[in-house]
Amino acid sequence: MSWTDERIATLKKMWEGGSTASQIADELGGVSRNAVIGKAHRLGLKSRPSPVKSADKKAAPAKKPATAPKPAAAKKPATKKAAPSPKPAPAVAQTGSAAPAPSTSPAAKPAASAPAPAAAPAAAPVNASGNPAATSQPLPNKQADTPKIVSVGPGGFLRQGPGDQQPPIPPAPPRRLVPAKPSPEIADKTSLLDLSEKVCRWPMGHPGEPDFHFCGEAVNPGFPYCVEHCGRAYQAQLPRGARRPPPPLPFGGPRVR
DNA sequence: CCCTGATTCGC
DNA sequence: GCGAATCAGG
């Protein structure tokens, strides 16, 4: 794979957007995590909290003496790293799929590290019951009069208490396989490349899905999200003692991995 | 172990 | 310029 302008653009956006090299790599497809990092550095993009980068301080870390510690010659079968599988990538289970599209391979991990809160598009706003007149949130919500802790964020978004996510969890979106490349259907959606300081970056759907896009609403000034999503992103902290008590987990709890 | 990013260095 | 191999912290 070569670094086309588009691929570079995507790399930049994602890198600056805080995606990990791995995520970027398999989003782009056909490149390794190392390739992404290497490219990023060559592009001058660099660093973001890197685990290994707090070293130095004063003395030189005396990494490698003049002697050649590593004979680069020997290439090992590399049992450690996962198989790169450059081209014949996506091992799509499912019923016989003829789509070769090497682009993305959503295969492996459930993607837990993604900052993406997994948007639930049609999530019914069950929130802010009392709905103080102060807020103009047009929430079609009646009933419920339990006084919840609701505060108004700087931009006018409603803060939620820590347990207030209305829809339990983002409705596990059926992961679709394949495509993930530009298609007419997402033409008017906010794509990765459409992100700017002015539009809401709240992710809708999941990377790799054909219709993955971003909210795209005008941002709440000073925030990366629109007012609505600010309410989701920034949640009020309940006073100590009034916190959500019990870890509702029957036992053990769902293993997330 | 896994993950992460940084760096090196042969190509 | 590219990226695998390697390093090194979490």
PDB file of C-alpha atoms (C1' of nucleotides) in Angstrom:
ATOM      1  CA  MET A   1       0.000   0.000   0.000  1.00  0.00           C
ATOM      2  CA  SER A   2       1.190   3.455  -0.722  1.00  0.00           C
ATOM      3  CA  TRP A   3       0.595   6.611   1.140  1.00  0.00           C
ATOM      4  CA  THR A   4      -1.878   8.461  -0.955  1.00  0.00           C
ATOM      5  CA  ASP A   5      -3.029  11.892   0.000  1.00  0.00           C
ATOM      6  CA  GLU A   6      -6.233  10.516   1.291  1.00  0.00           C
ATOM      7  CA  ARG A   7      -4.582   7.957   3.426  1.00  0.00           C
ATOM      8  CA  ILE A   8      -2.242  10.541   4.797  1.00  0.00           C
ATOM      9  CA  ALA A   9      -5.122  12.830   5.531  1.00  0.00           C
ATOM     10  CA  THR A  10      -6.894  10.107   7.397  1.00  0.00           C
ATOM     11  CA  LEU A  11      -3.783   9.290   9.272  1.00  0.00           C
ATOM     12  CA  LYS A  12      -3.377  12.868  10.344  1.00  0.00           C
ATOM     13  CA  LYS A  13      -6.927  13.301  11.416  1.00  0.00           C
ATOM     14  CA  MET A  14      -6.995  10.161  13.411  1.00  0.00           C
ATOM     15  CA  TRP A  15      -3.595  10.688  14.912  1.00  0.00           C
ATOM     16  CA  GLU A  16      -4.422  14.163  15.994  1.00  0.00           C
ATOM     17  CA  GLY A  17      -7.799  13.003  17.054  1.00  0.00           C
ATOM     18  CA  GLY A  18      -6.211  10.705  19.533  1.00  0.00           C
ATOM     19  CA  SER A  19      -6.672   7.385  17.861  1.00  0.00           C
ATOM     20  CA  THR A  20      -4.013   4.869  18.557  1.00  0.00           C
ATOM     21  CA  ALA A  21      -1.643   3.764  15.894  1.00  0.00           C
ATOM     22  CA  SER A  22      -3.249   0.381  15.890  1.00  0.00           C
ATOM     23  CA  GLN A  23      -6.670   1.761  15.298  1.00  0.00           C
ATOM     24  CA  ILE A  24      -5.413   3.931  12.537  1.00  0.00           C
ATOM     25  CA  ALA A  25      -3.553   1.079  11.023  1.00  0.00           C
ATOM     26  CA  ASP A  26      -6.422  -1.247  10.637  1.00  0.00           C
ATOM     27  CA  GLU A  27      -8.726   1.516   9.702  1.00  0.00           C
ATOM     28  CA  LEU A  28      -6.520   2.294   6.803  1.00  0.00           C
ATOM     29  CA  GLY A  29      -5.932  -1.310   6.137  1.00  0.00           C
ATOM     30  CA  GLY A  30      -2.946  -2.804   4.539  1.00  0.00           C
ATOM     31  CA  VAL A  31      -0.508  -1.181   6.849  1.00  0.00           C
ATOM     32  CA  SER A  32       0.973  -2.114  10.121  1.00  0.00           C
ATOM     33  CA  ARG A  33       0.887  -0.177  13.304  1.00  0.00           C
ATOM     34  CA  ASN A  34       4.565   0.461  12.875  1.00  0.00           C
ATOM     35  CA  ALA A  35       4.034   1.808   9.433  1.00  0.00           C
ATOM     36  CA  VAL A  36       1.539   4.259  10.803  1.00  0.00           C
ATOM     37  CA  ILE A  37       3.831   5.403  13.542  1.00  0.00           C
ATOM     38  CA  GLY A  38       6.720   5.672  11.201  1.00  0.00           C
ATOM     39  CA  LYS A  39       4.722   7.678   8.756  1.00  0.00           C
ATOM     40  CA  ALA A  40       3.319   9.880  11.434  1.00  0.00           C
ATOM     41  CA  HIS A  41       6.764  10.761  12.561  1.00  0.00           C
ATOM     42  CA  ARG A  42       8.001  11.396   9.117  1.00  0.00           C
ATOM     43  CA  LEU A  43       5.092  13.696   8.637  1.00  0.00           C
ATOM     44  CA  GLY A  44       6.165  15.580  11.656  1.00  0.00           C
ATOM     45  CA  LEU A  45       3.133  14.580  13.618  1.00  0.00           C
ATOM     46  CA  LYS A  46       4.252  13.293  16.782  1.00  0.00           C
ATOM     47  CA  SER A  47       3.800  12.159  20.074  1.00  0.00           C
ATOM     48  CA  ARG A  48       0.966  12.079  22.287  1.00  0.00           C
ATOM     49  CA  PRO A  49       1.221  10.380  25.572  1.00  0.00           C
ATOM     50  CA  SER A  50       3.663   7.728  24.806  1.00  0.00           C
ATOM     51  CA  PRO A  51       4.422   5.206  27.437  1.00  0.00           C
ATOM     52  CA  VAL A  52       8.085   5.169  26.810  1.00  0.00           C
ATOM     53  CA  LYS A  53       8.637   8.772  26.470  1.00  0.00           C
ATOM     54  CA  SER A  54       9.228  10.073  29.890  1.00  0.00           C
ATOM     55  CA  ALA A  55      12.776   8.944  29.983  1.00  0.00           C
ATOM     56  CA  ASP A  56      15.753  11.222  29.684  1.00  0.00           C
ATOM     57  CA  LYS A  57      15.526  14.016  32.158  1.00  0.00           C
ATOM     58  CA  LYS A  58      19.232  14.377  32.540  1.00  0.00           C
ATOM     59  CA  ALA A  59      21.730  11.770  31.724  1.00  0.00           C
ATOM     60  CA  ALA A  60      21.702  10.001  28.469  1.00  0.00           C
ATOM     61  CA  PRO A  61      20.022   6.663  28.859  1.00  0.00           C
ATOM     62  CA  ALA A  62      23.016   4.897  27.461  1.00  0.00           C
ATOM     63  CA  LYS A  63      20.886   2.782  25.294  1.00  0.00           C
ATOM     64  CA  LYS A  64      23.189   1.347  22.786  1.00  0.00           C
ATOM     65  CA  PRO A  65      26.882   1.341  23.099  1.00  0.00           C
ATOM     66  CA  ALA A  66      28.886   1.783  19.984  1.00  0.00           C
ATOM     67  CA  THR A  67      28.973  -1.915  19.592  1.00  0.00           C
ATOM     68  CA  ALA A  68      26.351  -3.310  17.376  1.00  0.00           C
ATOM     69  CA  PRO A  69      23.968  -5.084  19.680  1.00  0.00           C
ATOM     70  CA  LYS A  70      21.560  -6.075  17.057  1.00  0.00           C
ATOM     71  CA  PRO A  71      22.395  -7.799  13.891  1.00  0.00           C
ATOM     72  CA  ALA A  72      19.548  -6.674  11.769  1.00  0.00           C
ATOM     73  CA  ALA A  73      20.244  -9.355   9.290  1.00  0.00           C
ATOM     74  CA  ALA A  74      18.425 -12.173  10.906  1.00  0.00           C
ATOM     75  CA  LYS A  75      14.755 -11.956  10.209  1.00  0.00           C
ATOM     76  CA  LYS A  76      12.766 -14.196  12.369  1.00  0.00           C
ATOM     77  CA  PRO A  77       9.409 -15.680  11.617  1.00  0.00           C
ATOM     78  CA  ALA A  78       8.241 -13.403  14.318  1.00  0.00           C
ATOM     79  CA  THR A  79       6.069 -15.523  16.426  1.00  0.00           C
ATOM     80  CA  LYS A  80       5.247 -12.704  18.695  1.00  0.00           C
ATOM     81  CA  LYS A  81       3.458 -10.224  16.578  1.00  0.00           C
ATOM     82  CA  ALA A  82       0.183 -11.057  15.040  1.00  0.00           C
ATOM     83  CA  ALA A  83       0.335 -12.083  11.474  1.00  0.00           C
ATOM     84  CA  PRO A  84       0.389  -8.946   9.384  1.00  0.00           C
ATOM     85  CA  SER A  85      -1.601 -10.437   6.559  1.00  0.00           C
ATOM     86  CA  PRO A  86      -1.153  -7.592   4.148  1.00  0.00           C
ATOM     87  CA  LYS A  87      -3.544  -8.354   1.387  1.00  0.00           C
ATOM     88  CA  PRO A  88      -5.694 -11.368   2.024  1.00  0.00           C
ATOM     89  CA  ALA A  89      -6.842  -9.835   5.177  1.00  0.00           C
ATOM     90  CA  PRO A  90     -10.362  -9.985   6.381  1.00  0.00           C
ATOM     91  CA  ALA A  91     -11.281 -13.425   7.282  1.00  0.00           C
ATOM     92  CA  VAL A  92     -14.937 -12.919   7.181  1.00  0.00           C
ATOM     93  CA  ALA A  93     -16.759 -15.630   8.865  1.00  0.00           C
ATOM     94  CA  GLN A  94     -20.412 -15.494   8.115  1.00  0.00           C
ATOM     95  CA  THR A  95     -21.831 -17.038   5.084  1.00  0.00           C
ATOM     96  CA  GLY A  96     -19.749 -17.067   2.024  1.00  0.00           C
ATOM     97  CA  SER A  97     -18.885 -13.536   1.248  1.00  0.00           C
ATOM     98  CA  ALA A  98     -17.397 -12.663  -2.037  1.00  0.00           C
ATOM     99  CA  ALA A  99     -16.354  -9.230  -0.955  1.00  0.00           C
ATOM    100  CA  PRO A 100     -12.623  -9.036  -0.862  1.00  0.00           C
ATOM    101  CA  ALA A 101     -12.485  -5.465   0.320  1.00  0.00           C
ATOM    102  CA  PRO A 102      -9.241  -5.348   2.203  1.00  0.00           C
ATOM    103  CA  SER A 103      -9.959  -2.056   3.764  1.00  0.00           C
ATOM    104  CA  THR A 104     -10.964  -2.768   7.240  1.00  0.00           C
ATOM    105  CA  SER A 105     -10.936  -5.823   9.290  1.00  0.00           C
ATOM    106  CA  PRO A 106     -13.250  -5.354  12.180  1.00  0.00           C
ATOM    107  CA  ALA A 107     -12.416  -8.817  13.100  1.00  0.00           C
ATOM    108  CA  ALA A 108     -10.407  -8.975  16.204  1.00  0.00           C
ATOM    109  CA  LYS A 109     -11.086  -6.796  19.138  1.00  0.00           C
ATOM    110  CA  PRO A 110     -14.325  -5.358  20.341  1.00  0.00           C
ATOM    111  CA  ALA A 111     -12.554  -2.099  20.432  1.00  0.00           C
ATOM    112  CA  ALA A 112     -12.737  -1.119  23.984  1.00  0.00           C
ATOM    113  CA  SER A 113     -10.184   1.580  24.095  1.00  0.00           C
ATOM    114  CA  ALA A 114     -11.929   3.729  21.623  1.00  0.00           C
ATOM    115  CA  PRO A 115     -12.930   7.017  23.139  1.00  0.00           C
ATOM    116  CA  ALA A 116     -16.064   6.664  21.203  1.00  0.00           C
ATOM    117  CA  PRO A 117     -19.000   6.356  23.495  1.00  0.00           C
ATOM    118  CA  ALA A 118     -20.761   4.475  20.826  1.00  0.00           C
ATOM    119  CA  ALA A 119     -23.490   6.771  19.930  1.00  0.00           C
ATOM    120  CA  ALA A 120     -27.020   5.687  20.112  1.00  0.00           C
ATOM    121  CA  PRO A 121     -28.694   7.712  17.459  1.00  0.00           C
ATOM    122  CA  ALA A 122     -32.255   7.169  18.340  1.00  0.00           C
ATOM    123  CA  ALA A 123     -31.622   7.180  21.997  1.00  0.00           C
ATOM    124  CA  ALA A 124     -34.725   8.400  23.633  1.00  0.00           C
ATOM    125  CA  PRO A 125     -33.906  11.271  25.902  1.00  0.00           C
ATOM    126  CA  VAL A 126     -35.312  10.064  29.132  1.00  0.00           C
ATOM    127  CA  ASN A 127     -33.201  12.441  31.005  1.00  0.00           C
ATOM    128  CA  ALA A 128     -33.890  15.657  32.830  1.00  0.00           C
ATOM    129  CA  SER A 129     -37.229  14.930  34.116  1.00  0.00           C
ATOM    130  CA  GLY A 130     -38.240  18.145  35.773  1.00  0.00           C
ATOM    131  CA  ASN A 131     -36.778  19.894  32.871  1.00  0.00           C
ATOM    132  CA  PRO A 132     -36.252  23.273  34.441  1.00  0.00           C
ATOM    133  CA  ALA A 133     -37.435  26.128  32.389  1.00  0.00           C
ATOM    134  CA  ALA A 134     -33.928  27.378  32.390  1.00  0.00           C
ATOM    135  CA  THR A 135     -32.984  24.880  29.803  1.00  0.00           C
ATOM    136  CA  SER A 136     -34.548  24.942  26.479  1.00  0.00           C
ATOM    137  CA  GLN A 137     -33.895  21.340  25.764  1.00  0.00           C
ATOM    138  CA  PRO A 138     -36.887  20.182  23.842  1.00  0.00           C
ATOM    139  CA  LEU A 139     -37.080  16.869  25.471  1.00  0.00           C
ATOM    140  CA  PRO A 140     -40.322  15.132  24.784  1.00  0.00           C
ATOM    141  CA  ASN A 141     -40.409  13.751  28.201  1.00  0.00           C
ATOM    142  CA  LYS A 142     -43.229  13.657  30.598  1.00  0.00           C
ATOM    143  CA  GLN A 143     -43.657  11.707  33.762  1.00  0.00           C
ATOM    144  CA  ALA A 144     -40.856  11.107  36.122  1.00  0.00           C
ATOM    145  CA  ASP A 145     -40.618  13.654  38.803  1.00  0.00           C
ATOM    146  CA  THR A 146     -37.806  12.275  40.769  1.00  0.00           C
ATOM    147  CA  PRO A 147     -35.574  15.208  41.423  1.00  0.00           C
ATOM    148  CA  LYS A 148     -32.405  14.370  39.723  1.00  0.00           C
ATOM    149  CA  ILE A 149     -29.256  16.251  39.912  1.00  0.00           C
ATOM    150  CA  VAL A 150     -29.174  18.290  36.861  1.00  0.00           C
ATOM    151  CA  SER A 151     -26.898  21.140  36.277  1.00  0.00           C
ATOM    152  CA  VAL A 152     -26.351  23.290  33.343  1.00  0.00           C
ATOM    153  CA  GLY A 153     -22.999  23.251  31.716  1.00  0.00           C
ATOM    154  CA  PRO A 154     -21.170  26.282  30.509  1.00  0.00           C
ATOM    155  CA  GLY A 155     -22.655  26.147  27.116  1.00  0.00           C
ATOM    156  CA  GLY A 156     -26.128  25.377  28.204  1.00  0.00           C
ATOM    157  CA  PHE A 157     -26.020  21.645  27.994  1.00  0.00           C
ATOM    158  CA  LEU A 158     -27.621  19.569  30.628  1.00  0.00           C
ATOM    159  CA  ARG A 159     -25.299  17.742  32.864  1.00  0.00           C
ATOM    160  CA  GLN A 160     -26.239  14.310  33.829  1.00  0.00           C
ATOM    161  CA  GLY A 161     -25.596  12.589  37.028  1.00  0.00           C
ATOM    162  CA  PRO A 162     -23.263   9.674  36.897  1.00  0.00           C
ATOM    163  CA  GLY A 163     -25.881   7.075  36.539  1.00  0.00           C
ATOM    164  CA  ASP A 164     -28.185   8.861  34.318  1.00  0.00           C
ATOM    165  CA  GLN A 165     -27.374   7.503  30.988  1.00  0.00           C
ATOM    166  CA  GLN A 166     -30.787   6.866  29.831  1.00  0.00           C
ATOM    167  CA  PRO A 167     -30.552   4.060  27.420  1.00  0.00           C
ATOM    168  CA  PRO A 168     -28.671   1.489  29.388  1.00  0.00           C
ATOM    169  CA  ILE A 169     -26.022   0.998  26.868  1.00  0.00           C
ATOM    170  CA  PRO A 170     -25.633   1.790  23.290  1.00  0.00           C
ATOM    171  CA  PRO A 171     -27.732  -0.774  21.570  1.00  0.00           C
ATOM    172  CA  ALA A 172     -25.181  -3.231  20.502  1.00  0.00           C
ATOM    173  CA  PRO A 173     -24.904  -2.319  16.929  1.00  0.00           C
ATOM    174  CA  PRO A 174     -24.742  -5.253  14.667  1.00  0.00           C
ATOM    175  CA  ARG A 175     -21.345  -4.976  13.270  1.00  0.00           C
ATOM    176  CA  ARG A 176     -21.357  -4.955   9.603  1.00  0.00           C
ATOM    177  CA  LEU A 177     -18.531  -6.408   7.758  1.00  0.00           C
ATOM    178  CA  VAL A 178     -16.586  -5.011   4.938  1.00  0.00           C
ATOM    179  CA  PRO A 179     -16.864  -1.730   3.096  1.00  0.00           C
ATOM    180  CA  ALA A 180     -16.111   1.256   5.237  1.00  0.00           C
ATOM    181  CA  LYS A 181     -15.046   3.272   2.301  1.00  0.00           C
ATOM    182  CA  PRO A 182     -16.593   6.358   0.882  1.00  0.00           C
ATOM    183  CA  SER A 183     -20.018   5.718  -0.443  1.00  0.00           C
ATOM    184  CA  PRO A 184     -22.789   7.959  -1.625  1.00  0.00           C
ATOM    185  CA  GLU A 185     -24.889   7.121   1.372  1.00  0.00           C
ATOM    186  CA  ILE A 186     -22.622   8.892   3.715  1.00  0.00           C
ATOM    187  CA  ALA A 187     -21.996  11.700   1.370  1.00  0.00           C
ATOM    188  CA  ASP A 188     -23.871  14.144   3.509  1.00  0.00           C
ATOM    189  CA  LYS A 189     -22.698  12.691   6.735  1.00  0.00           C
ATOM    190  CA  THR A 190     -19.810  14.148   8.579  1.00  0.00           C
ATOM    191  CA  SER A 191     -16.847  11.995   7.839  1.00  0.00           C
ATOM    192  CA  LEU A 192     -13.531  11.871   9.490  1.00  0.00           C
ATOM    193  CA  LEU A 193     -12.203  14.293   7.005  1.00  0.00           C
ATOM    194  CA  ASP A 194     -14.965  16.731   7.587  1.00  0.00           C
ATOM    195  CA  LEU A 195     -14.086  17.234  11.171  1.00  0.00           C
ATOM    196  CA  SER A 196     -13.118  20.683  12.187  1.00  0.00           C
ATOM    197  CA  GLU A 197     -13.070  22.927  15.185  1.00  0.00           C
ATOM    198  CA  LYS A 198     -16.597  23.908  14.440  1.00  0.00           C
ATOM    199  CA  VAL A 199     -18.441  20.688  14.228  1.00  0.00           C
ATOM    200  CA  CYS A 200     -19.399  18.173  16.805  1.00  0.00           C
ATOM    201  CA  ARG A 201     -17.034  15.260  16.810  1.00  0.00           C
ATOM    202  CA  TRP A 202     -19.390  12.889  18.527  1.00  0.00           C
ATOM    203  CA  PRO A 203     -19.040   9.591  16.769  1.00  0.00           C
ATOM    204  CA  MET A 204     -22.098   7.988  15.330  1.00  0.00           C
ATOM    205  CA  GLY A 205     -21.773   4.311  14.863  1.00  0.00           C
ATOM    206  CA  HIS A 206     -18.483   2.579  14.840  1.00  0.00           C
ATOM    207  CA  PRO A 207     -15.380   3.015  12.792  1.00  0.00           C
ATOM    208  CA  GLY A 208     -15.301   0.482  10.087  1.00  0.00           C
ATOM    209  CA  GLU A 209     -18.974   0.493   9.504  1.00  0.00           C
ATOM    210  CA  PRO A 210     -20.106   1.812   6.196  1.00  0.00           C
ATOM    211  CA  ASP A 211     -22.125   4.575   7.704  1.00  0.00           C
ATOM    212  CA  PHE A 212     -19.785   5.560  10.440  1.00  0.00           C
ATOM    213  CA  HIS A 213     -19.767   9.295  10.751  1.00  0.00           C
ATOM    214  CA  PHE A 214     -19.666  12.110  13.213  1.00  0.00           C
ATOM    215  CA  CYS A 215     -22.448  14.224  14.617  1.00  0.00           C
ATOM    216  CA  GLY A 216     -21.430  17.304  12.717  1.00  0.00           C
ATOM    217  CA  GLU A 217     -23.681  19.732  14.535  1.00  0.00           C
ATOM    218  CA  ALA A 218     -22.318  23.118  15.390  1.00  0.00           C
ATOM    219  CA  VAL A 219     -20.214  22.784  18.465  1.00  0.00           C
ATOM    220  CA  ASN A 220     -20.925  24.208  21.802  1.00  0.00           C
ATOM    221  CA  PRO A 221     -18.283  26.917  21.737  1.00  0.00           C
ATOM    222  CA  GLY A 222     -15.267  25.834  23.619  1.00  0.00           C
ATOM    223  CA  PHE A 223     -16.125  22.182  23.410  1.00  0.00           C
ATOM    224  CA  PRO A 224     -15.548  19.521  20.869  1.00  0.00           C
ATOM    225  CA  TYR A 225     -19.178  18.527  20.884  1.00  0.00           C
ATOM    226  CA  CYS A 226     -22.482  20.131  20.250  1.00  0.00           C
ATOM    227  CA  VAL A 227     -24.629  21.096  23.185  1.00  0.00           C
ATOM    228  CA  GLU A 228     -26.544  17.901  23.149  1.00  0.00           C
ATOM    229  CA  HIS A 229     -23.485  15.721  23.173  1.00  0.00           C
ATOM    230  CA  CYS A 230     -21.764  17.872  25.725  1.00  0.00           C
ATOM    231  CA  GLY A 231     -24.510  16.722  27.995  1.00  0.00           C
ATOM    232  CA  ARG A 232     -23.452  13.214  27.341  1.00  0.00           C
ATOM    233  CA  ALA A 233     -19.783  13.830  27.494  1.00  0.00           C
ATOM    234  CA  TYR A 234     -19.583  15.869  30.619  1.00  0.00           C
ATOM    235  CA  GLN A 235     -21.453  14.496  33.512  1.00  0.00           C
ATOM    236  CA  ALA A 236     -21.889  16.076  36.844  1.00  0.00           C
ATOM    237  CA  GLN A 237     -20.294  14.474  39.783  1.00  0.00           C
ATOM    238  CA  LEU A 238     -22.621  13.647  42.579  1.00  0.00           C
ATOM    239  CA  PRO A 239     -21.637  14.920  45.981  1.00  0.00           C
ATOM    240  CA  ARG A 240     -19.731  12.446  47.967  1.00  0.00           C
ATOM    241  CA  GLY A 241     -22.026  10.235  49.916  1.00  0.00           C
ATOM    242  CA  ALA A 242     -24.854  10.623  47.524  1.00  0.00           C
ATOM    243  CA  ARG A 243     -23.118   8.525  44.990  1.00  0.00           C
ATOM    244  CA  ARG A 244     -24.589   5.624  43.266  1.00  0.00           C
ATOM    245  CA  PRO A 245     -24.227   3.010  45.893  1.00  0.00           C
ATOM    246  CA  PRO A 246     -24.035  -0.555  44.941  1.00  0.00           C
ATOM    247  CA  PRO A 247     -22.074  -2.052  42.231  1.00  0.00           C
ATOM    248  CA  PRO A 248     -25.119  -3.595  40.698  1.00  0.00           C
ATOM    249  CA  LEU A 249     -23.095  -6.452  39.532  1.00  0.00           C
ATOM    250  CA  PRO A 250     -24.519  -9.643  40.888  1.00  0.00           C
ATOM    251  CA  PHE A 251     -21.136 -11.093  41.104  1.00  0.00           C
ATOM    252  CA  GLY A 252     -17.997 -10.963  39.183  1.00  0.00           C
ATOM    253  CA  GLY A 253     -19.600  -8.739  36.696  1.00  0.00           C
ATOM    254  CA  PRO A 254     -19.529  -8.849  32.995  1.00  0.00           C
ATOM    255  CA  ARG A 255     -16.133  -9.525  31.800  1.00  0.00           C
ATOM    256  CA  VAL A 256     -15.280  -6.959  29.266  1.00  0.00           C
ATOM    257  CA  ARG A 257     -12.611  -8.397  27.173  1.00  0.00           C
TER     258      ARG A 257
ATOM    259  C1'  DC B   1       1.132 -11.496  28.767  1.00  0.00           C
ATOM    260  C1'  DC B   2      -1.198  -7.516  26.609  1.00  0.00           C
ATOM    261  C1'  DC B   3      -1.035  -2.791  25.086  1.00  0.00           C
ATOM    262  C1'  DT B   4       1.224   1.692  23.766  1.00  0.00           C
ATOM    263  C1'  DG B   5       4.555   4.967  20.974  1.00  0.00           C
ATOM    264  C1'  DA B   6       9.756   5.721  19.750  1.00  0.00           C
ATOM    265  C1'  DT B   7      13.717   4.540  17.389  1.00  0.00           C
ATOM    266  C1'  DT B   8      16.790   2.207  14.486  1.00  0.00           C
ATOM    267  C1'  DC B   9      18.302   0.807  10.197  1.00  0.00           C
ATOM    268  C1'  DG B  10      18.224  -2.213   5.970  1.00  0.00           C
ATOM    269  C1'  DC B  11      15.920  -1.826   2.058  1.00  0.00           C
TER     270       DC B  11
ATOM    271  C1'  DG C   1      10.562   7.239   2.082  1.00  0.00           C
ATOM    272  C1'  DC C   2       9.111   2.990   3.975  1.00  0.00           C
ATOM    273  C1'  DG C   3       8.295  -0.244   7.660  1.00  0.00           C
ATOM    274  C1'  DA C   4       9.940  -4.570  10.375  1.00  0.00           C
ATOM    275  C1'  DA C   5      12.444  -5.209  14.298  1.00  0.00           C
ATOM    276  C1'  DT C   6      13.419  -3.740  18.408  1.00  0.00           C
ATOM    277  C1'  DC C   7      13.074  -1.119  22.566  1.00  0.00           C
ATOM    278  C1'  DA C   8      10.815   0.375  26.645  1.00  0.00           C
ATOM    279  C1'  DG C   9       7.013   2.088  29.753  1.00  0.00           C
ATOM    280  C1'  DG C  10       2.252   0.988  31.467  1.00  0.00           C
TER     281       DG C  10
END
